[in-house]
CSV table of N, CA and C in Angstrom, one decimal:
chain,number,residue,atom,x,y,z
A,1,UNK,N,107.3,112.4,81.4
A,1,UNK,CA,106.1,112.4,82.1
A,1,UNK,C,106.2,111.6,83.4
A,2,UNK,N,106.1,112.0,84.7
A,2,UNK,CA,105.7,111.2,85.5
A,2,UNK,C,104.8,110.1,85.7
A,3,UNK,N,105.3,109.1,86.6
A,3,UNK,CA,104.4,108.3,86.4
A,3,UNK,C,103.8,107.9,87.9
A,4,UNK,N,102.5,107.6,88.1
A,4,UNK,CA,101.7,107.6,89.8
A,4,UNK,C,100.9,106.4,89.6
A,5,UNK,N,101.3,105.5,90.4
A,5,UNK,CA,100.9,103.7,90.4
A,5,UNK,C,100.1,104.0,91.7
A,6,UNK,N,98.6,103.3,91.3
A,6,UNK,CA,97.4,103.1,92.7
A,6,UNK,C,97.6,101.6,92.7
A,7,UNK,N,97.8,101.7,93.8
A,7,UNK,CA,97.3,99.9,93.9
A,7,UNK,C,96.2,99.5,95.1
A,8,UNK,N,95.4,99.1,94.6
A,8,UNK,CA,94.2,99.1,95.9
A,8,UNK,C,93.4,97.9,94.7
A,9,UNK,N,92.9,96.7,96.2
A,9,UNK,CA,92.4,95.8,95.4
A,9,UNK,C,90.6,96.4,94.8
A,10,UNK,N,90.1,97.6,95.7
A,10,UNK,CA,88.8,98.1,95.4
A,10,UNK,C,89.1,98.7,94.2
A,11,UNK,N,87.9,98.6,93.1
A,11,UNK,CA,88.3,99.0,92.1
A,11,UNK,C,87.7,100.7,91.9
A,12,UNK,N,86.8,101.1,92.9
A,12,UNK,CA,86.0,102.2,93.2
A,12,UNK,C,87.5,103.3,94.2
A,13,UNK,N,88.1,102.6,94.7
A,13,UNK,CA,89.3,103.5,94.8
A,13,UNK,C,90.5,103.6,94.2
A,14,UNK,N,90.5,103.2,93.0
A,14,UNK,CA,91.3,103.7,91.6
A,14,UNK,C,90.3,104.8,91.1
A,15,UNK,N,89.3,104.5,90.8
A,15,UNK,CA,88.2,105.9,90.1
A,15,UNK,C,88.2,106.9,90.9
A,16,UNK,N,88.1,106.9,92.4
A,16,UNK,CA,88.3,107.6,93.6
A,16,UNK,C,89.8,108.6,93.1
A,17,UNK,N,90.8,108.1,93.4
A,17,UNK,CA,92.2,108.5,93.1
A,17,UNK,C,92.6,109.3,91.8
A,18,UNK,N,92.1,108.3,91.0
A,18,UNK,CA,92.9,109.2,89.5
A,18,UNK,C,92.0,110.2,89.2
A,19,UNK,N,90.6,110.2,89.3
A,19,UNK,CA,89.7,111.3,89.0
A,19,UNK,C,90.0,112.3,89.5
A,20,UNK,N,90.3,112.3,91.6
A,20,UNK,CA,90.9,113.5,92.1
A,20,UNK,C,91.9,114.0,91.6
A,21,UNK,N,93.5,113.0,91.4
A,21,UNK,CA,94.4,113.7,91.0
A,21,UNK,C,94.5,114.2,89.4
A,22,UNK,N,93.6,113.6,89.0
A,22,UNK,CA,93.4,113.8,87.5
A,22,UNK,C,93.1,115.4,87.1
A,23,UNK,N,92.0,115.9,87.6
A,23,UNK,CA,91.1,116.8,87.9
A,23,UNK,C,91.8,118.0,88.4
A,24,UNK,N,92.7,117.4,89.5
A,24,UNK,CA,93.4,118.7,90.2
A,24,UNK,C,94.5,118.7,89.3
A,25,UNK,N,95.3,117.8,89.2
A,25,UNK,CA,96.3,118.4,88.5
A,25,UNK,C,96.6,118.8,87.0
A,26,UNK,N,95.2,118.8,86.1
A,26,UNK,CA,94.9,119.7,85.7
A,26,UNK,C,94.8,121.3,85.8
A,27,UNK,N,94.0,121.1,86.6
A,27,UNK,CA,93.7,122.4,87.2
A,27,UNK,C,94.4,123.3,87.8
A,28,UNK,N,94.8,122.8,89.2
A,28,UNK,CA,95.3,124.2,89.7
A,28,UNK,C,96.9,123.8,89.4
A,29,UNK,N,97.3,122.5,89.4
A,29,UNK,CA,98.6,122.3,89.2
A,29,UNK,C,98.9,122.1,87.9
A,30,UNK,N,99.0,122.3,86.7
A,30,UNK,CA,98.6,122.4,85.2
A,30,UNK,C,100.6,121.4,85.2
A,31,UNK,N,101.4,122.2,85.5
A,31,UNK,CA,103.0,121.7,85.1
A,31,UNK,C,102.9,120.3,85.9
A,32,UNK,N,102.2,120.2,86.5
A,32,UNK,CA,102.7,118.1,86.6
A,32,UNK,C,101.7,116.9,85.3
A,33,UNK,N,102.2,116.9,84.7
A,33,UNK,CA,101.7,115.8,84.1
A,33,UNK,C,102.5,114.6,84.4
A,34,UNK,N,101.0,114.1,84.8
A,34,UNK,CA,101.2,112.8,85.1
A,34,UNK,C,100.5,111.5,84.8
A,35,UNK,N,100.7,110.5,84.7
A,35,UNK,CA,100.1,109.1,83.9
A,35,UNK,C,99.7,108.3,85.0
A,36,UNK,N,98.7,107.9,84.7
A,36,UNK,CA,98.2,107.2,86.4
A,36,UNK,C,98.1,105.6,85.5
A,37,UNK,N,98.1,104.8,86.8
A,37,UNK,CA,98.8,103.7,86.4
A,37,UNK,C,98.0,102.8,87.4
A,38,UNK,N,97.3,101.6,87.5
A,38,UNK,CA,96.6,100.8,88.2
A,38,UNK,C,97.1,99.1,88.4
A,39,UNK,N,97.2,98.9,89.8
A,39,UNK,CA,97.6,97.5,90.3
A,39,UNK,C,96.7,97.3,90.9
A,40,UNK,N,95.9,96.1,91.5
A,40,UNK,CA,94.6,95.5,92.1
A,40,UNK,C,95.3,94.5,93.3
A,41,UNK,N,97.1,94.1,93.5
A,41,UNK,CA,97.2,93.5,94.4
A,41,UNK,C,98.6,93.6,94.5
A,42,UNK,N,99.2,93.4,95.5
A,42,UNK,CA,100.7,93.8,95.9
A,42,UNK,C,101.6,93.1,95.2
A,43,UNK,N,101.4,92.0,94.7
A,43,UNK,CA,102.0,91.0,93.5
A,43,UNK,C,102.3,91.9,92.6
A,44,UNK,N,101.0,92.6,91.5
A,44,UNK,CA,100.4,93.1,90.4
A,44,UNK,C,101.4,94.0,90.9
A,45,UNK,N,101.2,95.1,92.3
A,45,UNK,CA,102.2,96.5,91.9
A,45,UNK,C,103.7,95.8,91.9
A,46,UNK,N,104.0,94.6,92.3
A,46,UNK,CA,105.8,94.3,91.9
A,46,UNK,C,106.3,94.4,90.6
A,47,UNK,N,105.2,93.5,89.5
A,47,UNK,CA,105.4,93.8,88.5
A,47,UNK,C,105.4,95.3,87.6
A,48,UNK,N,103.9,95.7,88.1
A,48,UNK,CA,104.0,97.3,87.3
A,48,UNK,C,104.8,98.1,87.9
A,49,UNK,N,105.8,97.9,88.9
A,49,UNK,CA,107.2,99.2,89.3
A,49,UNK,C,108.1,98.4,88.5
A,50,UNK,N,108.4,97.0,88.0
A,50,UNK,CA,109.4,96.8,87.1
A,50,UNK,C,109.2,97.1,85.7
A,51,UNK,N,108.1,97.3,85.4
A,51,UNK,CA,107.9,97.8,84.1
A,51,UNK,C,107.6,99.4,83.6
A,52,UNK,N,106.8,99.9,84.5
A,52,UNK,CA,106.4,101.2,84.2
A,52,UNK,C,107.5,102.4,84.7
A,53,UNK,N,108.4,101.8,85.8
A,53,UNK,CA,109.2,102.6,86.8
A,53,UNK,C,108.5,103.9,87.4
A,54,UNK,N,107.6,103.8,88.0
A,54,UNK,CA,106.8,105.0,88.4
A,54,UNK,C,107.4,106.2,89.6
A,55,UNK,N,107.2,106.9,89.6
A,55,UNK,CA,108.0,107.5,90.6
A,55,UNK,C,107.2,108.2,91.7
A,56,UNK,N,105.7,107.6,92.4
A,56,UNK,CA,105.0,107.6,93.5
A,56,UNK,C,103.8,106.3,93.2
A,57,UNK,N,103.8,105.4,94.5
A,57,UNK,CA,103.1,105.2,94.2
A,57,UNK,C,102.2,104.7,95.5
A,58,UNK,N,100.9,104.8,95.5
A,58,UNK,CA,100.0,104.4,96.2
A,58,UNK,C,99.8,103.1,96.7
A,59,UNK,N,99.6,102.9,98.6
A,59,UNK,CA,99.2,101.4,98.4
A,59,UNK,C,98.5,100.9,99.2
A,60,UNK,N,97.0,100.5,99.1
A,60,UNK,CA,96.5,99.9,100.3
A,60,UNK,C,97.5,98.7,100.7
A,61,UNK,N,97.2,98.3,102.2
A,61,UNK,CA,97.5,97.3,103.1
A,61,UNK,C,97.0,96.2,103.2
A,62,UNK,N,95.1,96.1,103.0
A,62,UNK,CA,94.7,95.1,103.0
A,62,UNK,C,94.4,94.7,101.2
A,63,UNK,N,95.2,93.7,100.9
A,63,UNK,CA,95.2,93.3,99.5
A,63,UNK,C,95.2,92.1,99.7
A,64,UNK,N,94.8,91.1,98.4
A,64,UNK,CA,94.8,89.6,97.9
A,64,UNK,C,96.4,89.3,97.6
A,65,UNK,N,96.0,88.0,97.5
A,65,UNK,CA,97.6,87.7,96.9
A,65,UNK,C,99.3,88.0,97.6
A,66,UNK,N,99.3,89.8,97.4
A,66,UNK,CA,100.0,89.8,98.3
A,66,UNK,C,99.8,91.5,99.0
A,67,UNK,N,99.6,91.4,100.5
A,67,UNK,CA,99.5,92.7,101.7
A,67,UNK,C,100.9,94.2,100.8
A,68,UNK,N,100.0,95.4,101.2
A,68,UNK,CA,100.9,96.4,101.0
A,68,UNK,C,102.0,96.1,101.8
A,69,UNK,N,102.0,95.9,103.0
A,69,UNK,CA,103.3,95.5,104.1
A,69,UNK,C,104.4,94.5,103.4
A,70,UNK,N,103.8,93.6,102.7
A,70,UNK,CA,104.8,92.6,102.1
A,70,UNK,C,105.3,93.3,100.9
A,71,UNK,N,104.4,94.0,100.2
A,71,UNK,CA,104.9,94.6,99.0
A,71,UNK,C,106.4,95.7,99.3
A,72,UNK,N,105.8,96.6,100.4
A,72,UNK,CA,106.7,97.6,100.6
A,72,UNK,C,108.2,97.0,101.2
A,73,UNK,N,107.8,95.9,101.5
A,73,UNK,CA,108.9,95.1,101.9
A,73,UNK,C,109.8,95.1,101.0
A,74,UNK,N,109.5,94.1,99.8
A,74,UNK,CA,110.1,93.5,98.5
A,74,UNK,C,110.8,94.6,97.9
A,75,UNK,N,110.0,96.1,98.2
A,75,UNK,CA,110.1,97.0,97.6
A,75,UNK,C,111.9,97.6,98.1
A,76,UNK,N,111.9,98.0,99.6
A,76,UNK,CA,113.0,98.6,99.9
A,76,UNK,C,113.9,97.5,100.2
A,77,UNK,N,113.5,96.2,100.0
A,77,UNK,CA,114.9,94.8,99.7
A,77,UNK,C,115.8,94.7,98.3
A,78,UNK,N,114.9,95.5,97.5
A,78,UNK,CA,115.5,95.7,96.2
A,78,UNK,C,116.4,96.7,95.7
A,79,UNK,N,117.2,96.9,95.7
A,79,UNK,CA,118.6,97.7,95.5
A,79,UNK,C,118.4,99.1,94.5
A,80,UNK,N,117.7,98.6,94.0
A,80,UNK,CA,116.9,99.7,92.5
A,80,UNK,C,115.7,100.6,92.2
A,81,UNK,N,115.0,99.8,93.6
A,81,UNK,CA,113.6,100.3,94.1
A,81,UNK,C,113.7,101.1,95.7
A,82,UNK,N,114.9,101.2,96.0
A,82,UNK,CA,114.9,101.9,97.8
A,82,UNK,C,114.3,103.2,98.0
A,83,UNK,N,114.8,104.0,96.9
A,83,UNK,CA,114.5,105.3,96.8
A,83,UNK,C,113.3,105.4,96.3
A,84,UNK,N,112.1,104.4,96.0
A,84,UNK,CA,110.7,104.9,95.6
A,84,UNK,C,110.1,105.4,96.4
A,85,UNK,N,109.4,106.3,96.4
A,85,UNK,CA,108.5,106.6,97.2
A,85,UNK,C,106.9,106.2,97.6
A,86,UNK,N,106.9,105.2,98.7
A,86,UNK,CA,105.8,104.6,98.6
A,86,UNK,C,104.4,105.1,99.8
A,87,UNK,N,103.9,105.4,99.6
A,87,UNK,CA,102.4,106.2,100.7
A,87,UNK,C,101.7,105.1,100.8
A,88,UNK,N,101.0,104.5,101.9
A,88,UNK,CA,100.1,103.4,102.6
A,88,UNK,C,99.0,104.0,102.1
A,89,UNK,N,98.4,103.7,101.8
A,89,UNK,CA,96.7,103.8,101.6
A,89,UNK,C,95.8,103.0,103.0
A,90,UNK,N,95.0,104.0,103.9
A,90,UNK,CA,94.4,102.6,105.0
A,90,UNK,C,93.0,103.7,105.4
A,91,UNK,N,92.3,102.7,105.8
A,91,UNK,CA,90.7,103.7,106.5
A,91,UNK,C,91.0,103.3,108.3
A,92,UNK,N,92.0,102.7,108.7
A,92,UNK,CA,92.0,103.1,110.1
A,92,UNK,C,93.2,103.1,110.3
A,93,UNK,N,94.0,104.2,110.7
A,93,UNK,CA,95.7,104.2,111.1
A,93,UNK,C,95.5,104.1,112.6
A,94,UNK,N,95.2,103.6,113.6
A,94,UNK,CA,95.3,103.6,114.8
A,94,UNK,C,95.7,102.1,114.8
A,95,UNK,N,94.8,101.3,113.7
A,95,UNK,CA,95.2,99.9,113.5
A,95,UNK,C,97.0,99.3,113.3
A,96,UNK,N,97.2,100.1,112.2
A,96,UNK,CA,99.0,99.9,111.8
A,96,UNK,C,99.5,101.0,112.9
A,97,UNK,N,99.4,102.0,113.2
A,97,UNK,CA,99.8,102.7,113.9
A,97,UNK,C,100.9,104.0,113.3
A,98,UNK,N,101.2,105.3,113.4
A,98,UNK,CA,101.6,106.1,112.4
A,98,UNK,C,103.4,105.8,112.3
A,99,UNK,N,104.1,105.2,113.8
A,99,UNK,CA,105.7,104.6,113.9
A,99,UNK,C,105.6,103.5,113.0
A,100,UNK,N,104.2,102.7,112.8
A,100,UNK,CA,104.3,101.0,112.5
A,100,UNK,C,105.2,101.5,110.5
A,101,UNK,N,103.8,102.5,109.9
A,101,UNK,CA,104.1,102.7,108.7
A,101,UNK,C,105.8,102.7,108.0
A,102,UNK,N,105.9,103.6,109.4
A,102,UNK,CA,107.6,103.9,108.5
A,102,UNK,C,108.5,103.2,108.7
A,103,UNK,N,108.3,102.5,109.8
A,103,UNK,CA,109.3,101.4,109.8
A,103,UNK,C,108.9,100.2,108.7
A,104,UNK,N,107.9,100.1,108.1
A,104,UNK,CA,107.6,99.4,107.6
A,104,UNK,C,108.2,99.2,106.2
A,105,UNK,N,108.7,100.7,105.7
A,105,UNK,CA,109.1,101.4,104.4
A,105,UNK,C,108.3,102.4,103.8
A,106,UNK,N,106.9,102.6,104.0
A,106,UNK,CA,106.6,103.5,103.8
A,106,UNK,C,106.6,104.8,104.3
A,107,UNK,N,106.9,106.0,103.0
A,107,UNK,CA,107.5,107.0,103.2
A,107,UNK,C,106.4,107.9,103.5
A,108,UNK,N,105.1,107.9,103.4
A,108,UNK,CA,104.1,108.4,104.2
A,108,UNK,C,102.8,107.5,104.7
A,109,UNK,N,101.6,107.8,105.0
A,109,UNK,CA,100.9,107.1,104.9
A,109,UNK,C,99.0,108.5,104.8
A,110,UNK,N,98.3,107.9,104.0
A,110,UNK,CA,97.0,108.9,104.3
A,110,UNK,C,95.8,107.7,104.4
A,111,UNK,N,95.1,108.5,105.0
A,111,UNK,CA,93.6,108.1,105.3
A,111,UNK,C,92.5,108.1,104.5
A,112,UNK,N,91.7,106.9,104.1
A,112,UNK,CA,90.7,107.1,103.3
A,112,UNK,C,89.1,107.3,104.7
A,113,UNK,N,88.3,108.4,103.9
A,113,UNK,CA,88.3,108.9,102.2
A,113,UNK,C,90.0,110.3,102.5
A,114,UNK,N,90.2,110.2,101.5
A,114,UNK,CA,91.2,110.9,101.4
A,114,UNK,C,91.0,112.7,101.4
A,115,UNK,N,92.2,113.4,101.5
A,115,UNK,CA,92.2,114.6,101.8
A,115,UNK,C,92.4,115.2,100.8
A,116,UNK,N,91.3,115.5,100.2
A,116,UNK,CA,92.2,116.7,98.6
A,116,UNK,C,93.1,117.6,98.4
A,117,UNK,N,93.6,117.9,99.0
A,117,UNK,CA,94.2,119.2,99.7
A,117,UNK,C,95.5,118.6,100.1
A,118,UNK,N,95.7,117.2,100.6
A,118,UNK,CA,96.8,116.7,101.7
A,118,UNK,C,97.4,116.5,100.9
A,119,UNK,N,96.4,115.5,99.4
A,119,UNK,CA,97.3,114.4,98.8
A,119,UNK,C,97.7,115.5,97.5
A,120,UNK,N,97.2,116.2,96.7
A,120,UNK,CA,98.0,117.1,96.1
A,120,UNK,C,98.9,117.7,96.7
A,121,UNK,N,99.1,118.4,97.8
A,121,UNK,CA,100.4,118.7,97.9
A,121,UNK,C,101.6,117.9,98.1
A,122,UNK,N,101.1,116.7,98.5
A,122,UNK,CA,102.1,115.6,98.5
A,122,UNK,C,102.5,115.3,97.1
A,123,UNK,N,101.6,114.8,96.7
A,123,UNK,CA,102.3,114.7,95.2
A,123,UNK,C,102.9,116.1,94.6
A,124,UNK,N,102.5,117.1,94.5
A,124,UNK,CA,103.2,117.8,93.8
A,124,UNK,C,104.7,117.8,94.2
A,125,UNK,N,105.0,117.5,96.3
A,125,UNK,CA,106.2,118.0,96.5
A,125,UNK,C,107.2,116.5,96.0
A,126,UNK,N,106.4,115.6,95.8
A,126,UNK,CA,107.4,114.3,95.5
A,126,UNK,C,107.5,114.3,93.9
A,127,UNK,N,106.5,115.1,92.9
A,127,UNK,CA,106.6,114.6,91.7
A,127,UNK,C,107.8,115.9,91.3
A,128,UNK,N,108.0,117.0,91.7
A,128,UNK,CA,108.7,118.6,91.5
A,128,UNK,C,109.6,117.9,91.3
């Protein structure tokens, strides 16, 4: 089973997230099952990618403790973790800027409220 890690310190954008992909990927995409998996701060997602090994995962920017930017850092510094695929979670990209993302490590980035349409097919083509 795959596995799809949200990390956003708002707890209304975990219910946000897993309900949509929950729902759709039921539905129209029935062959991906997937296990949704929840971190509240960039700390919290270090640990749940060493334990759960997830293989997409979600990440706001503005977080406690520790920023998605530091996270994605830790993330592609680690030898074991380079190839995760990690998407920014943000409500203004003009702010980080769309060159800032990728240089940053993340391998995409989307906009809240989010696109139903954008983020299923994204996930389907990274979970396939």
């Amino acid at each position: 089973m795959k596995k799809i890690l949200v990390t956003d310190d708002q707890p209304s954008c975990h219910v946000v997230l897993k309900t949509m992909i929950e729902n759709q990927t039921k539905g129209v995409n029935k062959y991906i099952d997937c296990q949704m998996l929840s971190a509240f701060s960039g700390k919290e997602c270090l640990e749940k990618i060493k334990e759960y090994k997830p293989d997409l995962v979600f990440m706001d920017l503005d977080m406690p403790e520790m920023s998605g930017l530091e996270a994605v850092k830790r993330i592609r510094e680690d030898g074991q973790l380079d190839q995760l695929c990690v998407v920014a979670l943000t409500g203004d990209v003009r702010h980080y800027g769309e060159k800032n993302f990728m240089e940053s490590g993340f391998n995409e980035y989307m906009t809240k409220p989010f696109n139903v349409t954008e983020m299923i097919r994204y996930i389907v083509s990274v979970l396939k």
